[in-house]
PDB file of C-alpha atoms in Angstrom:
ATOM      1  CA  MET X  19     -13.520  18.750  -9.817  1.00 59.00           C
ATOM      2  CA  PRO X  20     -10.770  17.925  -7.021  1.00 60.00           C
ATOM      3  CA  GLY X  21     -11.382  15.721  -4.665  1.00 74.00           C
ATOM      4  CA  THR X  22     -13.843  13.432  -5.875  1.00 89.00           C
ATOM      5  CA  ILE X  23     -13.227  10.617  -8.821  1.00 92.00           C
ATOM      6  CA  ASN X  24     -12.574  11.896 -12.078  1.00 90.00           C
ATOM      7  CA  LEU X  25     -14.218   9.208 -14.268  1.00 93.00           C
ATOM      8  CA  GLU X  26     -13.061   9.656 -17.427  1.00 94.00           C
ATOM      9  CA  SER X  27      -9.471   9.837 -15.955  1.00 94.00           C
ATOM     10  CA  LEU X  28     -10.618   6.501 -14.281  1.00 96.00           C
ATOM     11  CA  LYS X  29     -11.275   4.648 -17.651  1.00 97.00           C
ATOM     12  CA  LEU X  30      -8.181   5.377 -19.170  1.00 97.00           C
ATOM     13  CA  VAL X  31      -6.652   4.559 -16.005  1.00 98.00           C
ATOM     14  CA  ASN X  32      -8.068   0.762 -16.285  1.00 98.00           C
ATOM     15  CA  GLU X  33      -7.341   0.278 -19.472  1.00 98.00           C
ATOM     16  CA  LYS X  34      -3.582   1.161 -19.242  1.00 98.00           C
ATOM     17  CA  ILE X  35      -3.931  -1.464 -15.883  1.00 98.00           C
ATOM     18  CA  ALA X  36      -5.231  -4.220 -18.861  1.00 98.00           C
ATOM     19  CA  THR X  37      -2.463  -3.478 -20.944  1.00 98.00           C
ATOM     20  CA  ALA X  38       0.213  -3.005 -18.623  1.00 98.00           C
ATOM     21  CA  ALA X  39      -0.948  -6.596 -16.908  1.00 98.00           C
ATOM     22  CA  LYS X  40      -0.861  -8.219 -20.628  1.00 97.00           C
ATOM     23  CA  LYS X  41       2.653  -7.368 -21.093  1.00 96.00           C
ATOM     24  CA  SER X  42       3.388  -9.302 -17.809  1.00 95.00           C
ATOM     25  CA  GLY X  43       1.091 -12.449 -18.956  1.00 97.00           C
ATOM     26  CA  ARG X  44      -1.927 -11.412 -16.347  1.00 97.00           C
ATOM     27  CA  VAL X  45      -5.258  -9.892 -16.680  1.00 97.00           C
ATOM     28  CA  LYS X  46      -6.613  -6.080 -15.420  1.00 97.00           C
ATOM     29  CA  THR X  47      -8.571  -8.263 -12.414  1.00 97.00           C
ATOM     30  CA  ASP X  48      -4.933  -9.216 -10.902  1.00 98.00           C
ATOM     31  CA  VAL X  49      -4.335  -5.143 -10.121  1.00 98.00           C
ATOM     32  CA  GLN X  50      -5.973  -3.669  -7.391  1.00 98.00           C
ATOM     33  CA  ILE X  51      -6.354  -0.034  -7.458  1.00 98.00           C
ATOM     34  CA  VAL X  52      -5.658   1.550  -3.829  1.00 98.00           C
ATOM     35  CA  ALA X  53      -7.891   5.373  -4.261  1.00 98.00           C
ATOM     36  CA  VAL X  54      -5.121   7.825  -1.981  1.00 97.00           C
ATOM     37  CA  THR X  55      -7.434  10.112  -0.700  1.00 95.00           C
ATOM     38  CA  LYS X  56      -5.241  12.378   1.668  1.00 94.00           C
ATOM     39  CA  THR X  57      -5.488  15.860   2.045  1.00 93.00           C
ATOM     40  CA  PHE X  58      -9.076  14.814  -0.036  1.00 93.00           C
ATOM     41  CA  PRO X  59     -12.113  15.073   2.162  1.00 92.00           C
ATOM     42  CA  LEU X  60     -14.172  11.850   3.428  1.00 94.00           C
ATOM     43  CA  SER X  61     -16.633  12.361  -0.457  1.00 93.00           C
ATOM     44  CA  ALA X  62     -13.492  11.551  -2.358  1.00 94.00           C
ATOM     45  CA  ILE X  63     -13.215   7.824  -0.337  1.00 95.00           C
ATOM     46  CA  GLU X  64     -17.595   7.917  -1.060  1.00 95.00           C
ATOM     47  CA  SER X  65     -16.666   8.952  -4.785  1.00 95.00           C
ATOM     48  CA  ALA X  66     -13.833   6.254  -4.843  1.00 96.00           C
ATOM     49  CA  ILE X  67     -15.983   3.133  -3.716  1.00 96.00           C
ATOM     50  CA  SER X  68     -18.609   4.558  -5.483  1.00 95.00           C
ATOM     51  CA  ALA X  69     -16.678   4.083  -8.167  1.00 96.00           C
ATOM     52  CA  GLY X  70     -16.326   0.832  -8.185  1.00 96.00           C
ATOM     53  CA  ILE X  71     -13.187   0.985  -6.336  1.00 97.00           C
ATOM     54  CA  SER X  72     -12.828  -0.958  -2.796  1.00 94.00           C
ATOM     55  CA  CYS X  73      -9.363  -0.423  -1.504  1.00 98.00           C
ATOM     56  CA  ILE X  74      -8.386   3.282  -0.215  1.00 98.00           C
ATOM     57  CA  GLY X  75      -5.017   4.438   1.153  1.00 98.00           C
ATOM     58  CA  GLU X  76      -5.015   7.476   4.062  1.00 97.00           C
ATOM     59  CA  ASN X  77      -1.694   8.219   5.599  1.00 95.00           C
ATOM     60  CA  ARG X  78      -2.352  10.992   8.212  1.00 94.00           C
ATOM     61  CA  VAL X  79      -3.326   9.667  11.538  1.00 95.00           C
ATOM     62  CA  GLN X  80      -5.068  12.836  12.589  1.00 95.00           C
ATOM     63  CA  GLU X  81      -6.643  12.680   9.153  1.00 95.00           C
ATOM     64  CA  ILE X  82      -8.170   9.094   9.186  1.00 96.00           C
ATOM     65  CA  LYS X  83      -9.253   9.659  12.277  1.00 95.00           C
ATOM     66  CA  ASP X  84     -11.527  13.400  11.718  1.00 95.00           C
ATOM     67  CA  LYS X  85     -12.679  11.428   8.197  1.00 94.00           C
ATOM     68  CA  LEU X  86     -13.669   8.208   9.454  1.00 95.00           C
ATOM     69  CA  THR X  87     -14.906   8.389  13.319  1.00 93.00           C
ATOM     70  CA  ASP X  88     -19.062   8.940  12.093  1.00 92.00           C
ATOM     71  CA  PHE X  89     -18.358   6.758   8.323  1.00 94.00           C
ATOM     72  CA  ASN X  90     -19.728   3.434   8.035  1.00 92.00           C
ATOM     73  CA  LYS X  91     -17.288   1.975   5.945  1.00 92.00           C
ATOM     74  CA  PRO X  92     -19.190  -0.347   3.478  1.00 93.00           C
ATOM     75  CA  PRO X  93     -18.231  -3.920   4.227  1.00 89.00           C
ATOM     76  CA  GLN X  94     -16.590  -4.540   0.507  1.00 89.00           C
ATOM     77  CA  SER X  95     -14.304  -1.644   0.855  1.00 95.00           C
ATOM     78  CA  GLU X  96     -10.422  -2.556   2.775  1.00 97.00           C
ATOM     79  CA  PHE X  97      -8.731   0.739   4.408  1.00 98.00           C
ATOM     80  CA  HIS X  98      -5.094   0.636   3.997  1.00 98.00           C
ATOM     81  CA  PHE X  99      -2.576   2.791   5.964  1.00 98.00           C
ATOM     82  CA  ILE X 100      -0.116   4.064   3.745  1.00 98.00           C
ATOM     83  CA  GLY X 101       2.735   6.271   5.478  1.00 97.00           C
ATOM     84  CA  HIS X 102       4.973   6.293   8.023  1.00 97.00           C
ATOM     85  CA  LEU X 103       3.433   4.982  11.665  1.00 97.00           C
ATOM     86  CA  GLN X 104       5.366   5.777  14.655  1.00 96.00           C
ATOM     87  CA  SER X 105       4.413   2.609  17.580  1.00 96.00           C
ATOM     88  CA  ASN X 106       2.924   5.075  19.538  1.00 96.00           C
ATOM     89  CA  LYS X 107       0.012   5.818  16.835  1.00 97.00           C
ATOM     90  CA  VAL X 108      -0.724   2.111  16.312  1.00 97.00           C
ATOM     91  CA  ARG X 109      -3.616   1.519  18.630  1.00 96.00           C
ATOM     92  CA  LYS X 110      -5.203   4.420  16.601  1.00 96.00           C
ATOM     93  CA  VAL X 111      -4.635   3.485  13.138  1.00 97.00           C
ATOM     94  CA  LEU X 112      -5.967  -0.030  13.726  1.00 97.00           C
ATOM     95  CA  GLN X 113      -9.494   1.708  14.700  1.00 95.00           C
ATOM     96  CA  TYR X 114      -9.864   2.654  11.530  1.00 96.00           C
ATOM     97  CA  MET X 115      -7.591   0.230   9.052  1.00 97.00           C
ATOM     98  CA  ASP X 116      -7.358  -3.142   7.482  1.00 97.00           C
ATOM     99  CA  VAL X 117      -4.627  -2.921   6.378  1.00 98.00           C
ATOM    100  CA  ILE X 118      -0.892  -1.831   7.017  1.00 98.00           C
ATOM    101  CA  GLU X 119       1.412  -1.268   4.532  1.00 98.00           C
ATOM    102  CA  THR X 120       4.174  -0.237   5.993  1.00 98.00           C
ATOM    103  CA  VAL X 121       5.378  -2.090   8.202  1.00 98.00           C
ATOM    104  CA  ASP X 122       9.231  -1.071   8.198  1.00 98.00           C
ATOM    105  CA  SER X 123      10.938  -2.219  11.631  1.00 98.00           C
ATOM    106  CA  LEU X 124      10.466  -4.952  13.889  1.00 98.00           C
ATOM    107  CA  LYS X 125       9.514  -2.763  16.562  1.00 98.00           C
ATOM    108  CA  LEU X 126       6.811  -2.067  14.724  1.00 98.00           C
ATOM    109  CA  ALA X 127       5.690  -5.048  14.240  1.00 98.00           C
ATOM    110  CA  ASN X 128       5.624  -6.145  17.913  1.00 98.00           C
ATOM    111  CA  LYS X 129       3.266  -3.318  18.645  1.00 98.00           C
ATOM    112  CA  ILE X 130       0.584  -4.189  15.769  1.00 98.00           C
ATOM    113  CA  ALA X 131       0.888  -7.698  16.909  1.00 98.00           C
ATOM    114  CA  ASN X 132       0.579  -6.628  20.654  1.00 98.00           C
ATOM    115  CA  VAL X 133      -2.437  -4.617  19.795  1.00 98.00           C
ATOM    116  CA  SER X 134      -4.025  -7.096  17.658  1.00 98.00           C
ATOM    117  CA  ALA X 135      -3.686  -9.489  20.893  1.00 97.00           C
ATOM    118  CA  ASP X 136      -4.764  -6.617  23.009  1.00 96.00           C
ATOM    119  CA  THR X 137      -8.158  -6.202  20.008  1.00 92.00           C
ATOM    120  CA  ALA X 138      -8.312  -9.782  19.351  1.00 93.00           C
ATOM    121  CA  LYS X 139      -7.691  -9.554  16.033  1.00 94.00           C
ATOM    122  CA  LYS X 140      -5.900 -10.642  13.248  1.00 96.00           C
ATOM    123  CA  THR X 141      -4.042  -6.974  11.250  1.00 98.00           C
ATOM    124  CA  SER X 142      -2.934  -7.696   7.873  1.00 98.00           C
ATOM    125  CA  VAL X 143      -0.060  -6.068   6.726  1.00 98.00           C
ATOM    126  CA  PHE X 144       2.716  -5.729   4.117  1.00 98.00           C
ATOM    127  CA  LEU X 145       6.552  -5.294   4.932  1.00 98.00           C
ATOM    128  CA  GLN X 146       7.965  -2.614   3.502  1.00 98.00           C
ATOM    129  CA  ILE X 147      11.426  -2.590   1.264  1.00 98.00           C
ATOM    130  CA  ASN X 148      13.942   0.576   0.818  1.00 97.00           C
ATOM    131  CA  THR X 149      14.363  -1.371  -2.379  1.00 96.00           C
ATOM    132  CA  GLY X 150      16.321   1.868  -3.657  1.00 92.00           C
ATOM    133  CA  ASN X 151      18.663   2.342  -0.522  1.00 91.00           C
ATOM    134  CA  ASP X 152      16.907   5.841  -0.735  1.00 91.00           C
ATOM    135  CA  PRO X 153      17.852   7.493   2.624  1.00 92.00           C
ATOM    136  CA  ALA X 154      14.902   9.734   2.289  1.00 91.00           C
ATOM    137  CA  LYS X 155      12.680   6.738   2.483  1.00 93.00           C
ATOM    138  CA  HIS X 156      12.049   4.071   4.991  1.00 96.00           C
ATOM    139  CA  GLY X 157      11.837   0.622   4.913  1.00 97.00           C
ATOM    140  CA  PHE X 158      14.645  -2.507   5.325  1.00 98.00           C
ATOM    141  CA  SER X 159      17.239  -2.586   3.194  1.00 97.00           C
ATOM    142  CA  PRO X 160      16.983  -5.831   0.452  1.00 97.00           C
ATOM    143  CA  ASP X 161      19.286  -7.732   2.891  1.00 97.00           C
ATOM    144  CA  ARG X 162      17.643  -7.727   5.636  1.00 97.00           C
ATOM    145  CA  ALA X 163      13.730  -8.224   4.014  1.00 98.00           C
ATOM    146  CA  LEU X 164      14.044 -12.183   4.059  1.00 98.00           C
ATOM    147  CA  HIS X 165      15.057 -11.852   7.609  1.00 98.00           C
ATOM    148  CA  ALA X 166      12.594  -9.382   8.903  1.00 98.00           C
ATOM    149  CA  ALA X 167      10.105 -11.355   7.339  1.00 98.00           C
ATOM    150  CA  GLU X 168      10.826 -14.890   8.559  1.00 98.00           C
ATOM    151  CA  LYS X 169      10.903 -13.181  12.569  1.00 98.00           C
ATOM    152  CA  ILE X 170       7.258 -10.966  11.656  1.00 98.00           C
ATOM    153  CA  SER X 171       5.599 -14.092  10.148  1.00 98.00           C
ATOM    154  CA  ASN X 172       6.420 -16.156  13.351  1.00 97.00           C
ATOM    155  CA  LEU X 173       4.251 -13.099  15.327  1.00 98.00           C
ATOM    156  CA  GLU X 174       1.061 -14.413  16.190  1.00 95.00           C
ATOM    157  CA  ASN X 175      -2.039 -12.144  15.459  1.00 97.00           C
ATOM    158  CA  LEU X 176      -0.133 -10.794  11.709  1.00 97.00           C
ATOM    159  CA  SER X 177      -0.989 -11.610   8.782  1.00 98.00           C
ATOM    160  CA  LEU X 178       2.059 -10.939   6.325  1.00 98.00           C
ATOM    161  CA  ASP X 179       0.356 -10.370   3.020  1.00 98.00           C
ATOM    162  CA  GLY X 180       2.746  -8.687   1.345  1.00 98.00           C
ATOM    163  CA  VAL X 181       5.720  -6.174   0.131  1.00 98.00           C
ATOM    164  CA  MET X 182       5.631  -3.017  -0.866  1.00 98.00           C
ATOM    165  CA  THR X 183       8.145  -0.200  -1.276  1.00 98.00           C
ATOM    166  CA  ILE X 184       8.033   3.707  -2.198  1.00 95.00           C
ATOM    167  CA  PRO X 185      10.897   3.970  -5.101  1.00 91.00           C
ATOM    168  CA  PRO X 186      12.948   7.308  -5.071  1.00 88.00           C
ATOM    169  CA  PHE X 187      10.845  10.664  -7.273  1.00 84.00           C
ATOM    170  CA  VAL X 188      12.565  10.288 -10.794  1.00 85.00           C
ATOM    171  CA  GLN X 189      10.821   9.433 -14.295  1.00 85.00           C
ATOM    172  CA  ASP X 190      13.883   7.395 -15.426  1.00 89.00           C
ATOM    173  CA  GLU X 191      12.405   3.973 -16.334  1.00 93.00           C
ATOM    174  CA  ASN X 192      16.457   3.063 -16.530  1.00 94.00           C
ATOM    175  CA  ILE X 193      16.382   3.082 -12.230  1.00 92.00           C
ATOM    176  CA  LEU X 194      13.307   2.522 -11.359  1.00 96.00           C
ATOM    177  CA  ALA X 195      12.826  -0.649 -13.327  1.00 97.00           C
ATOM    178  CA  PRO X 196      15.404  -3.018 -11.645  1.00 97.00           C
ATOM    179  CA  LEU X 197      13.879  -1.843  -8.177  1.00 97.00           C
ATOM    180  CA  PHE X 198      10.838  -2.882  -9.341  1.00 98.00           C
ATOM    181  CA  GLU X 199      11.969  -5.802 -10.535  1.00 98.00           C
ATOM    182  CA  LYS X 200      14.147  -6.098  -7.107  1.00 98.00           C
ATOM    183  CA  THR X 201      11.225  -5.894  -4.907  1.00 98.00           C
ATOM    184  CA  ARG X 202       9.056  -8.774  -6.818  1.00 98.00           C
ATOM    185  CA  GLN X 203      11.629 -11.069  -6.623  1.00 98.00           C
ATOM    186  CA  LEU X 204      11.716 -10.316  -2.832  1.00 98.00           C
ATOM    187  CA  ARG X 205       7.852 -10.969  -2.844  1.00 98.00           C
ATOM    188  CA  ASP X 206       8.599 -14.288  -4.528  1.00 98.00           C
ATOM    189  CA  GLU X 207      11.506 -15.875  -1.957  1.00 98.00           C
ATOM    190  CA  ILE X 208       9.330 -14.665   0.751  1.00 98.00           C
ATOM    191  CA  LEU X 209       6.076 -16.341  -0.583  1.00 98.00           C
ATOM    192  CA  LYS X 210       8.441 -19.313  -1.787  1.00 97.00           C
ATOM    193  CA  LYS X 211      10.948 -20.118   1.095  1.00 97.00           C
ATOM    194  CA  ILE X 212       9.012 -18.280   4.389  1.00 98.00           C
ATOM    195  CA  ASN X 213       5.440 -16.970   4.135  1.00 98.00           C
ATOM    196  CA  PRO X 214       2.598 -19.101   1.187  1.00 98.00           C
ATOM    197  CA  SER X 215       0.682 -16.266   2.465  1.00 98.00           C
ATOM    198  CA  CYS X 216       2.703 -13.147   0.775  1.00 98.00           C
ATOM    199  CA  LYS X 217       1.377 -12.944  -1.949  1.00 98.00           C
ATOM    200  CA  ASN X 218       0.939  -9.268  -2.760  1.00 98.00           C
ATOM    201  CA  LEU X 219       3.034  -6.528  -4.047  1.00 98.00           C
ATOM    202  CA  SER X 220       2.475  -2.768  -3.481  1.00 98.00           C
ATOM    203  CA  MET X 221       4.443  -0.412  -5.865  1.00 98.00           C
ATOM    204  CA  GLY X 222       3.647   2.033  -8.538  1.00 96.00           C
ATOM    205  CA  MET X 223       2.070   5.806  -7.941  1.00 95.00           C
ATOM    206  CA  SER X 224       0.302   8.248 -11.063  1.00 93.00           C
ATOM    207  CA  GLY X 225       3.583   8.754 -12.871  1.00 92.00           C
ATOM    208  CA  ASP X 226       4.965   4.871 -13.028  1.00 96.00           C
ATOM    209  CA  PHE X 227       2.088   2.936 -12.225  1.00 97.00           C
ATOM    210  CA  GLU X 228       2.299   0.821 -15.868  1.00 97.00           C
ATOM    211  CA  LEU X 229       6.096   0.230 -15.337  1.00 97.00           C
ATOM    212  CA  ALA X 230       5.225  -1.455 -12.075  1.00 98.00           C
ATOM    213  CA  ILE X 231       2.486  -3.557 -13.428  1.00 98.00           C
ATOM    214  CA  GLU X 232       5.173  -4.938 -15.889  1.00 98.00           C
ATOM    215  CA  HIS X 233       6.939  -5.853 -13.016  1.00 98.00           C
ATOM    216  CA  GLY X 234       4.348  -7.753 -10.731  1.00 98.00           C
ATOM    217  CA  ALA X 235       3.170  -5.562  -8.638  1.00 98.00           C
ATOM    218  CA  THR X 236      -1.017  -6.361  -7.516  1.00 98.00           C
ATOM    219  CA  HIS X 237      -1.488  -3.337  -5.281  1.00 98.00           C
ATOM    220  CA  ILE X 238      -1.082   0.319  -7.313  1.00 98.00           C
ATOM    221  CA  ARG X 239      -1.516   3.665  -5.279  1.00 98.00           C
ATOM    222  CA  LEU X 240      -3.051   6.188  -7.425  1.00 97.00           C
ATOM    223  CA  GLY X 241      -4.240  10.046  -6.283  1.00 95.00           C
ATOM    224  CA  THR X 242      -3.746  12.517  -8.019  1.00 92.00           C
ATOM    225  CA  ILE X 243      -4.082  10.535 -11.220  1.00 95.00           C
ATOM    226  CA  LEU X 244      -7.835   9.945 -10.047  1.00 95.00           C
ATOM    227  CA  PHE X 245      -8.931  13.264  -8.093  1.00 93.00           C
ATOM    228  CA  GLY X 246      -6.687  15.786  -9.586  1.00 89.00           C
ATOM    229  CA  SER X 247      -4.223  18.131  -7.809  1.00 84.00           C
ATOM    230  CA  ARG X 248      -3.929  17.867  -3.515  1.00 76.00           C
ATOM    231  CA  VAL X 249      -5.810  20.848  -1.322  1.00 64.00           C
ATOM    232  CA  LYS X 250      -2.957  22.269  -0.190  1.00 62.00           C
TER     233      LYS X 250
END
């Protein structure tokens, strides 16, 4: 049923994760599924957590508020914001989200840091890199990523814990593989030269997650492959 996790699909996904992780010299537990529940009801979140997925991804501010205002988040769960975030929505999002994966400007990073300071918390963030230089996507250009990582790492109340990318919507592995590899290399450089906390690499969705894992993804953002067609 759409909106409820398909356990058979999850089983197949886990098998594919294990195979892809092995190809990259890792094991299945090195890869975290972020269950993308946008447009689905709260029951989708509940079914994912019941199925053992602790990471939930949402990307619409009003939808997050509608779903989570009265929801008691299990202590082991982690909620990731994976959509484009406007600075004026930061305070609302931080009420519900544990990780902001889509930090795509220094202005946004500063706003998150300031709001986090106001609420006496430290917020985990990922640096969004537009590795494919796609005009339809947000994120720092690859040649600005290291500078941005350095600036963000110096902000109090933020923890730069990873890098994320959204590649162009193509199915050609010859295009995607170099983009995933370049993103991994940028993460490695940030980790080695700038910030030892920047270990995570969020890339790969329902159509390309195996390839992303082969190139080092630690977080894969899966929606329709787990829940079925989205509610319009």
